mmCIF file of C-alpha atoms and ligand atoms in Angstrom:
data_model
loop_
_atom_site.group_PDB
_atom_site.id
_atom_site.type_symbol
_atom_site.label_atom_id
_atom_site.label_comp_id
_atom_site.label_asym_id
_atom_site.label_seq_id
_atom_site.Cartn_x
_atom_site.Cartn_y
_atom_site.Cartn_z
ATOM 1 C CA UNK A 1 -19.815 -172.382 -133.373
ATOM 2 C CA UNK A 2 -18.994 -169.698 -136.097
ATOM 3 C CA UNK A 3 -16.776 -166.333 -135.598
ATOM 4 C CA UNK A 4 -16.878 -164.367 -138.385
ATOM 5 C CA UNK A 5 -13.520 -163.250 -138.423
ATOM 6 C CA UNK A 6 -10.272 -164.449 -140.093
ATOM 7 C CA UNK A 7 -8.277 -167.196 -138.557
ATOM 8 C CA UNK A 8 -5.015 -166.782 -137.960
ATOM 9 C CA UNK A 9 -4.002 -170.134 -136.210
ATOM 10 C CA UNK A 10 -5.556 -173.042 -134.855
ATOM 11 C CA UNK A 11 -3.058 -174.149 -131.639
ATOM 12 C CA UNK A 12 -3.563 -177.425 -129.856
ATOM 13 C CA UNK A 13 -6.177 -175.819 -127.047
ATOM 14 C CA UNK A 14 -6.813 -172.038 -128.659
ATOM 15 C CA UNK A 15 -7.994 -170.807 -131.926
ATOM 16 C CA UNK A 16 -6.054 -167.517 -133.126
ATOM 17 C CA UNK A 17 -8.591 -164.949 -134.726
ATOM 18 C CA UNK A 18 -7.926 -161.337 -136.734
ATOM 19 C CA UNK A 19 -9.936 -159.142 -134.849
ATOM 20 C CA UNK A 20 -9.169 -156.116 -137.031
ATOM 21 C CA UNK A 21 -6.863 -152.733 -136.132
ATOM 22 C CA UNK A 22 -4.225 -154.844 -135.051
ATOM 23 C CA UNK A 23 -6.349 -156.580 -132.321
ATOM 24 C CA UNK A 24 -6.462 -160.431 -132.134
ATOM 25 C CA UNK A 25 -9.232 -163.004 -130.646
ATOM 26 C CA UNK A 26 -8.023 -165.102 -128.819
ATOM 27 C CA UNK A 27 -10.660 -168.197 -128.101
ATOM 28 C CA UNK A 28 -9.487 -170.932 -125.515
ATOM 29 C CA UNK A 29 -11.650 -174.198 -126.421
ATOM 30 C CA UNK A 30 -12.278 -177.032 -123.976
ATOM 31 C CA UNK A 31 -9.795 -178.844 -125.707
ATOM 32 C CA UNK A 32 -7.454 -180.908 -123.382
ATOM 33 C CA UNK A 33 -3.727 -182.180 -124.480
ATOM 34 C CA UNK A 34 -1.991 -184.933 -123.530
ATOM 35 C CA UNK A 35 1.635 -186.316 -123.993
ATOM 36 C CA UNK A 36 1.422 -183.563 -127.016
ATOM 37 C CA UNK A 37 -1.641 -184.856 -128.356
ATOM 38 C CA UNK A 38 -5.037 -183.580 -128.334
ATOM 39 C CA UNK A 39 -7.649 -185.947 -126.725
ATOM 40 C CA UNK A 40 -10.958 -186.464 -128.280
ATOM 41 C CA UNK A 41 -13.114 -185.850 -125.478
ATOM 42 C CA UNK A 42 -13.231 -182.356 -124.023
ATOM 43 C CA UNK A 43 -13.363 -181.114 -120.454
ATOM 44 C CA UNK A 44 -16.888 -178.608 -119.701
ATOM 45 C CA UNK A 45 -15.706 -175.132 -119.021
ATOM 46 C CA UNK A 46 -11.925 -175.651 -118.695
ATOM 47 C CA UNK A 47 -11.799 -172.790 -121.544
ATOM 48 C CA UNK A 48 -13.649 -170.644 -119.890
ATOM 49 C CA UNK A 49 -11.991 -171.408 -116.277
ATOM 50 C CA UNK A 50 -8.274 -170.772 -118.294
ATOM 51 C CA UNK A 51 -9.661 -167.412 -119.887
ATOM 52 C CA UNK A 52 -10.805 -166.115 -117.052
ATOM 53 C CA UNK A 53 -8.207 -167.221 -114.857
ATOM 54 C CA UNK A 54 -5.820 -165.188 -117.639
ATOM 55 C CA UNK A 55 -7.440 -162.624 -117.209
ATOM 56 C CA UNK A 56 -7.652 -162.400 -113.279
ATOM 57 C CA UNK A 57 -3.608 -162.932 -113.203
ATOM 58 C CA UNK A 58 -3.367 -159.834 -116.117
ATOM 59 C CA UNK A 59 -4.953 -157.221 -112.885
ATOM 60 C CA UNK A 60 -2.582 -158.956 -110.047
ATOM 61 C CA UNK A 61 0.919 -158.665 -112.278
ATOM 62 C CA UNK A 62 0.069 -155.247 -113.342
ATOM 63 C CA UNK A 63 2.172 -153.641 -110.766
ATOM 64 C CA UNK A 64 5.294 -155.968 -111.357
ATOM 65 C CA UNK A 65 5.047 -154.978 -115.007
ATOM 66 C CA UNK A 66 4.594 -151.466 -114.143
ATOM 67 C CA UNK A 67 7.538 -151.455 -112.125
ATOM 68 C CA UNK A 68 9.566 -153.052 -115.248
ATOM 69 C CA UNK A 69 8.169 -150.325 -118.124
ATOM 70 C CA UNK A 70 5.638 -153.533 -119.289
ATOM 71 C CA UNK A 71 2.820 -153.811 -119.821
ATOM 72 C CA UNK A 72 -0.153 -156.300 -120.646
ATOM 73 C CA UNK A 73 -1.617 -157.253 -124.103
ATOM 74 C CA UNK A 74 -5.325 -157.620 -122.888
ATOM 75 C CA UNK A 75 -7.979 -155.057 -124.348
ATOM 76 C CA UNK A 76 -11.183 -153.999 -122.831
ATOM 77 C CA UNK A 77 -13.149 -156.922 -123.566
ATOM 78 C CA UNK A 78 -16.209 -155.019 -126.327
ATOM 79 C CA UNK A 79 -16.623 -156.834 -129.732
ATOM 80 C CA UNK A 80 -16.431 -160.172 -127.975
ATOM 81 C CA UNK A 81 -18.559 -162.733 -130.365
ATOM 82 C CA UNK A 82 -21.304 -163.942 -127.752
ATOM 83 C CA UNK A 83 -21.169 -167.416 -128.555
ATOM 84 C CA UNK A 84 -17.668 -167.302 -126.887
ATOM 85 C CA UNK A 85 -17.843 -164.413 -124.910
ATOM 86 C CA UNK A 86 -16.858 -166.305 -121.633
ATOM 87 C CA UNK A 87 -13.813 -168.156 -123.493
ATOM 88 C CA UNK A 88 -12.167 -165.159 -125.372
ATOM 89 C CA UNK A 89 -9.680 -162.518 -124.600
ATOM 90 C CA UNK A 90 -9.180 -159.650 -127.303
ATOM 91 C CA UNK A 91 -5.537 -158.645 -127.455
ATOM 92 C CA UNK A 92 -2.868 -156.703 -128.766
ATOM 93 C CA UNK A 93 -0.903 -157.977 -131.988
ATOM 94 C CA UNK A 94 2.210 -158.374 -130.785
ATOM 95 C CA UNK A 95 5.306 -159.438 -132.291
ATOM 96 C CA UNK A 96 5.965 -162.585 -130.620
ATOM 97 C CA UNK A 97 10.032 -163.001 -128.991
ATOM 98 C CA UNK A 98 10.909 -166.142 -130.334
ATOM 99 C CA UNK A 99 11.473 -167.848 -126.835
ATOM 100 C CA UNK A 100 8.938 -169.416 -123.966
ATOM 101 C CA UNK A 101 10.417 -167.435 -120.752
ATOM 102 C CA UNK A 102 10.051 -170.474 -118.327
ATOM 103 C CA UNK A 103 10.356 -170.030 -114.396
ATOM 104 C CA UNK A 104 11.161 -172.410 -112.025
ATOM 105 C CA UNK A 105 11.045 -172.219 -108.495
ATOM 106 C CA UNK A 106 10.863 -176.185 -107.731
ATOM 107 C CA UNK A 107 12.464 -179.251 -109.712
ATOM 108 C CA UNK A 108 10.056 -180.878 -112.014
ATOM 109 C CA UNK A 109 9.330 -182.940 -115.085
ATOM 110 C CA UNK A 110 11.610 -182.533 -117.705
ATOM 111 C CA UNK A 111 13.521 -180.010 -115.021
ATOM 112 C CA UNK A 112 14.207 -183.462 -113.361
ATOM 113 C CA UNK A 113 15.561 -185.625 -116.006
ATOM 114 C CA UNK A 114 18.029 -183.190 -116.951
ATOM 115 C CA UNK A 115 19.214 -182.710 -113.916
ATOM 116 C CA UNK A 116 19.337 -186.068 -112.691
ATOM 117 C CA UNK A 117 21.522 -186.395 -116.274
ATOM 118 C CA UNK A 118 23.828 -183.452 -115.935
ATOM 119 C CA UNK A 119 23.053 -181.873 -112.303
ATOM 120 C CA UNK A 120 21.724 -178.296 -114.227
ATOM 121 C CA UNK A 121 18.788 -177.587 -116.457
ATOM 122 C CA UNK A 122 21.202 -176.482 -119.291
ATOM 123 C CA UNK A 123 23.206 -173.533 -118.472
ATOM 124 C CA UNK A 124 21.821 -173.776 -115.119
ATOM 125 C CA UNK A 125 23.690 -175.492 -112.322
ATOM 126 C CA UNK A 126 21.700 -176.459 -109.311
ATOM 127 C CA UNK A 127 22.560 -177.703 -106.401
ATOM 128 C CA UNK A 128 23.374 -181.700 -105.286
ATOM 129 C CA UNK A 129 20.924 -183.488 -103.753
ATOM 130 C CA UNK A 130 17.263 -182.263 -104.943
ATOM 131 C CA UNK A 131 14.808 -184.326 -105.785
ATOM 132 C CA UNK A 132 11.379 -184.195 -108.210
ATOM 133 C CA UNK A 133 9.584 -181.590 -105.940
ATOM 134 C CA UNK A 134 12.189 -179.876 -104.036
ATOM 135 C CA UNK A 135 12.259 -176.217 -104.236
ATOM 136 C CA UNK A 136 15.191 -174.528 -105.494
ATOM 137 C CA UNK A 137 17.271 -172.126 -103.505
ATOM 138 C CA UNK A 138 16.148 -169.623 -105.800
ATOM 139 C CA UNK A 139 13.965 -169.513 -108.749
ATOM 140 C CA UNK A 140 15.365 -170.101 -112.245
ATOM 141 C CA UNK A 141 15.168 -169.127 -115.986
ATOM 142 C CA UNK A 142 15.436 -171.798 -118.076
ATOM 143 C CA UNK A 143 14.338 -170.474 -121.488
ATOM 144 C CA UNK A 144 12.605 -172.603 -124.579
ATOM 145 C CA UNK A 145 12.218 -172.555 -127.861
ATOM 146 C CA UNK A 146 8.814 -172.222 -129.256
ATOM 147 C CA UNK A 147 8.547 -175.653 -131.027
ATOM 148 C CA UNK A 148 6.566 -176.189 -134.397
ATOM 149 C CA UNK A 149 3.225 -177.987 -134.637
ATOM 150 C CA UNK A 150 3.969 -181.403 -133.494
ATOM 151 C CA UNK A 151 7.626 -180.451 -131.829
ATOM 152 C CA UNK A 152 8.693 -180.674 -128.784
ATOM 153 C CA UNK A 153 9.649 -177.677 -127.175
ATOM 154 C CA UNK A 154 13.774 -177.423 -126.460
ATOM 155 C CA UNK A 155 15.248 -175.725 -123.191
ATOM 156 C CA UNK A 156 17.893 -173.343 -124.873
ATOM 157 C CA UNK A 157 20.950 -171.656 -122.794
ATOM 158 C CA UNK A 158 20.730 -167.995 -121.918
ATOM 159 C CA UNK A 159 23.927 -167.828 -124.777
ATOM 160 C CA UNK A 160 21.249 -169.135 -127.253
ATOM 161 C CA UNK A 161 18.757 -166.585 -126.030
ATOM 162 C CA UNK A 162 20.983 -163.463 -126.437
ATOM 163 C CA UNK A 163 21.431 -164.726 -129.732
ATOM 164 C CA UNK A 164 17.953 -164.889 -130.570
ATOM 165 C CA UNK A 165 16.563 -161.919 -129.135
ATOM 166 C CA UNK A 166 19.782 -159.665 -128.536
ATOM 167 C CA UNK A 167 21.696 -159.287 -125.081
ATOM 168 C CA UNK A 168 19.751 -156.370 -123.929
ATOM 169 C CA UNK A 169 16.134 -157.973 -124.609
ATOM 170 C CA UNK A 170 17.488 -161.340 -122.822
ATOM 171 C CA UNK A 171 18.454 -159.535 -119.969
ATOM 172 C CA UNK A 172 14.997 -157.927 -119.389
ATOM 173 C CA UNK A 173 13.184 -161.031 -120.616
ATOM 174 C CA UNK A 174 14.721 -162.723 -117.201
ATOM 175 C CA UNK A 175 14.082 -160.125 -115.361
ATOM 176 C CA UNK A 176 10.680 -159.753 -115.796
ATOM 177 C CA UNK A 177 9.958 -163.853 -116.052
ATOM 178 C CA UNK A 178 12.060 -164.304 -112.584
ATOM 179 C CA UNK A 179 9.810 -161.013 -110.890
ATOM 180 C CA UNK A 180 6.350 -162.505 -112.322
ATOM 181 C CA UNK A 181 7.075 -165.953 -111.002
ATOM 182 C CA UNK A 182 8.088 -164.348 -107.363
ATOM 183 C CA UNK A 183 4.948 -162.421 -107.344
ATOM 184 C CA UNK A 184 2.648 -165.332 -109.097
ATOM 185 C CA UNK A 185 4.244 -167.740 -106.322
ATOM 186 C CA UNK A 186 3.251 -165.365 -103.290
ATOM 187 C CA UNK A 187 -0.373 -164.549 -104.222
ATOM 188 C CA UNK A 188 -0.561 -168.448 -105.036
ATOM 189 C CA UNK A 189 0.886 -169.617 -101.685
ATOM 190 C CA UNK A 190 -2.040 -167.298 -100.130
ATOM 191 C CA UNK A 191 -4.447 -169.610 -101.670
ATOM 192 C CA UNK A 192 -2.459 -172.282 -100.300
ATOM 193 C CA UNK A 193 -0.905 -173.367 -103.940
ATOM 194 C CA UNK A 194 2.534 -174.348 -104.524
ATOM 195 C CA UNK A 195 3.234 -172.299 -107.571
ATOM 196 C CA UNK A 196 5.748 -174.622 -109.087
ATOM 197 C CA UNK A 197 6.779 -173.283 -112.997
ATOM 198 C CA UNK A 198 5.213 -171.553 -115.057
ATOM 199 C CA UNK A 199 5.607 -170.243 -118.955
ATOM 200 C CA UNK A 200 5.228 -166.391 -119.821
ATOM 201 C CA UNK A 201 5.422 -165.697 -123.570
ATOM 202 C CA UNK A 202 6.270 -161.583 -124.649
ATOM 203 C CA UNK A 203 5.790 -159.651 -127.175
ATOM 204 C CA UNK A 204 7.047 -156.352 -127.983
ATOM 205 C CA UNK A 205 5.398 -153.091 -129.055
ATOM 206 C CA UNK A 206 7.891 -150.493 -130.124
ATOM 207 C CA UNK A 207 10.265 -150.616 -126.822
ATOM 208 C CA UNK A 208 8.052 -151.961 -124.903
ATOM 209 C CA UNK A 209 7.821 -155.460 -123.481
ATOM 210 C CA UNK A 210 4.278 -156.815 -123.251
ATOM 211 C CA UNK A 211 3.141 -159.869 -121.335
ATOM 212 C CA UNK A 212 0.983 -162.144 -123.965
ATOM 213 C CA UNK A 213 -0.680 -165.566 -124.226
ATOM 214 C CA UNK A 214 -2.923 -166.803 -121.257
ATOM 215 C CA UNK A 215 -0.997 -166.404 -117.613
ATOM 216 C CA UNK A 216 -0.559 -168.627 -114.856
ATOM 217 C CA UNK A 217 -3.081 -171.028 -115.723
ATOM 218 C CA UNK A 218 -2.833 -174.581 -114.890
ATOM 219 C CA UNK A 219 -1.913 -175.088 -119.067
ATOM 220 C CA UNK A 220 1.343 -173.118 -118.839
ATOM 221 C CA UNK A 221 2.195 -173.778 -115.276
ATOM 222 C CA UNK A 222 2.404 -176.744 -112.502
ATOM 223 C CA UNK A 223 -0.052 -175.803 -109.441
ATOM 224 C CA UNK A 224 0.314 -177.867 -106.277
ATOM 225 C CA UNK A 225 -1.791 -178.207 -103.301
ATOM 226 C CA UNK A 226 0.016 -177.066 -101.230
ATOM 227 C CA UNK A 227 -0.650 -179.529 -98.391
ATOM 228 C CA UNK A 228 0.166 -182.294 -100.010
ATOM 229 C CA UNK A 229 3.737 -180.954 -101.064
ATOM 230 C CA UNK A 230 6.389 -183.515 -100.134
ATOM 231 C CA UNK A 231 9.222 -183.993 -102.691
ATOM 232 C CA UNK A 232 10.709 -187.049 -103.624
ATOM 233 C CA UNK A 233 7.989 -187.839 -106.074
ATOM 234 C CA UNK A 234 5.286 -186.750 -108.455
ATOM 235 C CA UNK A 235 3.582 -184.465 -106.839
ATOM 236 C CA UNK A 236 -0.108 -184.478 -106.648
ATOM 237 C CA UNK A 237 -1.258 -181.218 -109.082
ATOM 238 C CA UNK A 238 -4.245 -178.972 -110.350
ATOM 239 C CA UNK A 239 -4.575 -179.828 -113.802
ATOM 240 C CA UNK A 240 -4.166 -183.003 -116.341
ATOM 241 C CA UNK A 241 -3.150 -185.729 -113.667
ATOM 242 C CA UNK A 242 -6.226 -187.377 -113.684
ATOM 243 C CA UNK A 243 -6.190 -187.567 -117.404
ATOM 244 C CA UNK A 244 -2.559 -188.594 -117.389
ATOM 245 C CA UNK A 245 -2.741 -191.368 -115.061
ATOM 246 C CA UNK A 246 -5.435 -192.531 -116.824
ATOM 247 C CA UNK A 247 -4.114 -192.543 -120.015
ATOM 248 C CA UNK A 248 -0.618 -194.718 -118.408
ATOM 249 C CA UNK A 249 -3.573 -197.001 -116.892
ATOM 250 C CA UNK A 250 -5.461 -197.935 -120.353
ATOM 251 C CA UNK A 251 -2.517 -198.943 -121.697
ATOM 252 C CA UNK A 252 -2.285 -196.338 -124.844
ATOM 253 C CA UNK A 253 1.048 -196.403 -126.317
ATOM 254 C CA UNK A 254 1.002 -192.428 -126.881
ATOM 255 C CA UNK A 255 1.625 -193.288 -130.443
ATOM 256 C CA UNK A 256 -1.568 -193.805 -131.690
ATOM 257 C CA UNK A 257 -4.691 -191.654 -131.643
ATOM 258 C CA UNK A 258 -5.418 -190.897 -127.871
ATOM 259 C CA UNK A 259 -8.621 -193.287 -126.375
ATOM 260 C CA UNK A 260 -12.095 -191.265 -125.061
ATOM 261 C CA UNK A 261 -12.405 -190.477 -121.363
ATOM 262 C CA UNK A 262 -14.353 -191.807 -119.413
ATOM 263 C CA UNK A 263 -16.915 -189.378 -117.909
ATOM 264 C CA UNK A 264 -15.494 -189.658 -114.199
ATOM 265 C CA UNK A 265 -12.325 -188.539 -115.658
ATOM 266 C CA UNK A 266 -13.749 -185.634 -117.543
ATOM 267 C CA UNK A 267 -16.101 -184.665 -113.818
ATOM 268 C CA UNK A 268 -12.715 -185.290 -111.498
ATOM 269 C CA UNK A 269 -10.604 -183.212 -114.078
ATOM 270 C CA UNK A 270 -12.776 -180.187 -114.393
ATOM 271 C CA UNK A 271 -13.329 -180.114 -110.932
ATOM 272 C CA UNK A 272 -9.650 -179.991 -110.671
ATOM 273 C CA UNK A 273 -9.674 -176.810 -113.059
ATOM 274 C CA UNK A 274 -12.331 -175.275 -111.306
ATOM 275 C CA UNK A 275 -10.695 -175.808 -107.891
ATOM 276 C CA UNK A 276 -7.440 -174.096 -108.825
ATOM 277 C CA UNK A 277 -9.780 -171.072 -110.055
ATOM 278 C CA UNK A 278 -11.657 -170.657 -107.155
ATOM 279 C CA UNK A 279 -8.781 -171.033 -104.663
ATOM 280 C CA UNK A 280 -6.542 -168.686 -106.353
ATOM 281 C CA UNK A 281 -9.343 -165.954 -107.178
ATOM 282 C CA UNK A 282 -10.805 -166.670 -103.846
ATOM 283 C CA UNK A 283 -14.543 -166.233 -106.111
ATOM 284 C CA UNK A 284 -16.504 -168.898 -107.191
ATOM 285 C CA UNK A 285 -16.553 -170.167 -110.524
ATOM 286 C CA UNK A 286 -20.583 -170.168 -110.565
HETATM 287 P P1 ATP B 1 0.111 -175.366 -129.074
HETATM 288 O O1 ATP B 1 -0.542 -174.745 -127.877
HETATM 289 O O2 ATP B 1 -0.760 -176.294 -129.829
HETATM 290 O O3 ATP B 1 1.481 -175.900 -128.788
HETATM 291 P P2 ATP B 1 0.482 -172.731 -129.884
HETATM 292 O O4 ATP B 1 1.117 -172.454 -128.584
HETATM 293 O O5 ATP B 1 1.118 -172.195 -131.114
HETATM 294 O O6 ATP B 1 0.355 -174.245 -130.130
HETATM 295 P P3 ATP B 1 -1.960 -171.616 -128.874
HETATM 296 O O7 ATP B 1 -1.289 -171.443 -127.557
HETATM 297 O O8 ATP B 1 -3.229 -172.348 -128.940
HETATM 298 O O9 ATP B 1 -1.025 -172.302 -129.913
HETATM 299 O O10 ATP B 1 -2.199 -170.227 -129.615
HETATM 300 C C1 ATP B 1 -1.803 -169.013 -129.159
HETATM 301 C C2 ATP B 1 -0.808 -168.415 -130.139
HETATM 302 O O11 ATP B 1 -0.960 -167.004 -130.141
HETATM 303 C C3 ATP B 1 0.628 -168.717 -129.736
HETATM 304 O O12 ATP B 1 1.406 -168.951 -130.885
HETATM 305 C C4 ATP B 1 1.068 -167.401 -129.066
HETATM 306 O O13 ATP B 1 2.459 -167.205 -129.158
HETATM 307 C C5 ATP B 1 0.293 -166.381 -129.862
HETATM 308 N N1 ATP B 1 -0.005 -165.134 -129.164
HETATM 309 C C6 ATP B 1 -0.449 -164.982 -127.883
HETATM 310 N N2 ATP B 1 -0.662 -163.677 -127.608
HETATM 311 C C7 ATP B 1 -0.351 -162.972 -128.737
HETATM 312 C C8 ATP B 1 -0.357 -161.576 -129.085
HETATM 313 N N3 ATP B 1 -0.745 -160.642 -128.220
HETATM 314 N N4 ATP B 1 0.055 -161.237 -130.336
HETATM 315 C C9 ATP B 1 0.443 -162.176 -131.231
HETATM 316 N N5 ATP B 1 0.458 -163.495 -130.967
HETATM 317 C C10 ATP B 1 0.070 -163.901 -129.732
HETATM 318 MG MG1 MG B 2 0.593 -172.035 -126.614
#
């Protein structure tokens, strides 16, 4: 595959293209990461299935960013290359804020670990007594920074955030991350999926705050069936797990370059993408 445009980045999953007039391309590949490394096998359509999930969310949080003075940084989709036509969104250039606006409505991953360390997730106290799973009494903003290539990201405190962006721009940055993830969570727990965390990343244009990156995809969130909910442990979820427990199984040492997967792997996992797609749009992924 060739697009004959400049390219700006090359990200784990998505290539970053110069679309021109202050537009960008940006193509979601059926790349799949792991422990922070890219596999070597890829899963069929789960670009495609993220992109157009993306896309889907962009329509159902319009209102919520109305009602904030945001807005989106999707573009009609014309001068899409056709070879990845189903895989690309053309966007807005935005100037990125510096921070990954995490929400969290239940205690997970490394949500758990610090708490079980200090009994908050930074600056943010929780409760006694939850578990990996539980959901919090309310949801949370627990902001990151946006790690280099090869870093891990680092939860920051809301101080660290007002010094990064400014007091005002913090402020409105949890805001609109908290009112996303209430509204994400509801139209999710229609489709009978436990909306768990997600990441939003903004940019701004002028005043305004615009909602960037790909949305509420199982990437930059944790989806759970909802049925199978039941904290206490790992709960079962719509995205890598297959690939992850597979990968603890074999034995890799996460160190070294990342073994193929097997095919059932690569079937069960994008069948997991494409279930999450099709329950939440309520369409099917055809
Ligand atoms: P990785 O995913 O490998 O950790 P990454 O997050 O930098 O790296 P991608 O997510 O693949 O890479 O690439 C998307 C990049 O484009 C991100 O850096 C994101 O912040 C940026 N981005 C998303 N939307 C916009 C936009 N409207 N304007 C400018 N930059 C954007
Ligand atoms: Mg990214």
């Amino acid at each position: 595959m060739t697009i004959d445009l400049p390219l700006v980045a090359r990200g784990k999953v998505r290539e970053v293209y110069d679309a021109g007039e202050d537009r960008l391309l940006l193509v979601a590949s059926d790349r799949i990461s792991a422990y922070d490394h890219v596999l070597p096998t890829p899963i069929p359509d789960k670009g495609a299935v993220l992109t157009r999930l993306s896309v889907w969310w962009f329509e159902q949080l319009a209102d919520v960013l109305a009602a904030h003075g945001a807005e989106h940084h999707l573009l009609p989709p014309t001068h899409l290359p056709a070879e990845v036509a189903d895989r690309a969104m053309l966007v807005r250039r935005l100037e990125m804020a510096p921070v990954e606006c995490v929400a969290r409505g239940y205690l997970s991953g490394s949500g758990t670990v610090e708490y079980r360390r200090t009994g908050a997730i930074v600056d943010v106290e929780l409760p006694a007594g939850l578990v990996e799973g539980s959901r919090l009494p309310e949801p949370v903003f627990t902001p990151s920074t946006k790690a280099d290539v090869g870093e891990h990201d680092e939860a920051i405190s809301f101080a660290r955030t007002v010094e990064l962006v400014g007091s005002a721009r913090a402020e409105q940055l949890r805001e609109l991350t908290l009112a996303l993830y209430r509204r994400g969570h509801e139209v999710a727990q229609q489709a009978g999926i436990v909306l768990a965390d997600t990441k939003f990343e903004f940019g701004v244009s002028g005043d305004t705050l615009v909602l960037a990156d790909e949305v509420l995809t199982p990437d930059s969130s944790r989806f759970w069936p909802a049925v199978t909910w039941s904290p206490g442990a790992v709960q079962p979820s719509y995205d890598k797990q297959f690939v992850r427990d597979w990968l603890t199984s074999s034995g890799w040492d996460r160190q070294s370059p990342p073994p193929e997967l097997p095919a059932d792997v690569v079937d069960a996992t994008r069948e997991r993408y494409v279930a999450a797609y099709e329950a939440l749009t309520g369409s099917s992924f055809g």
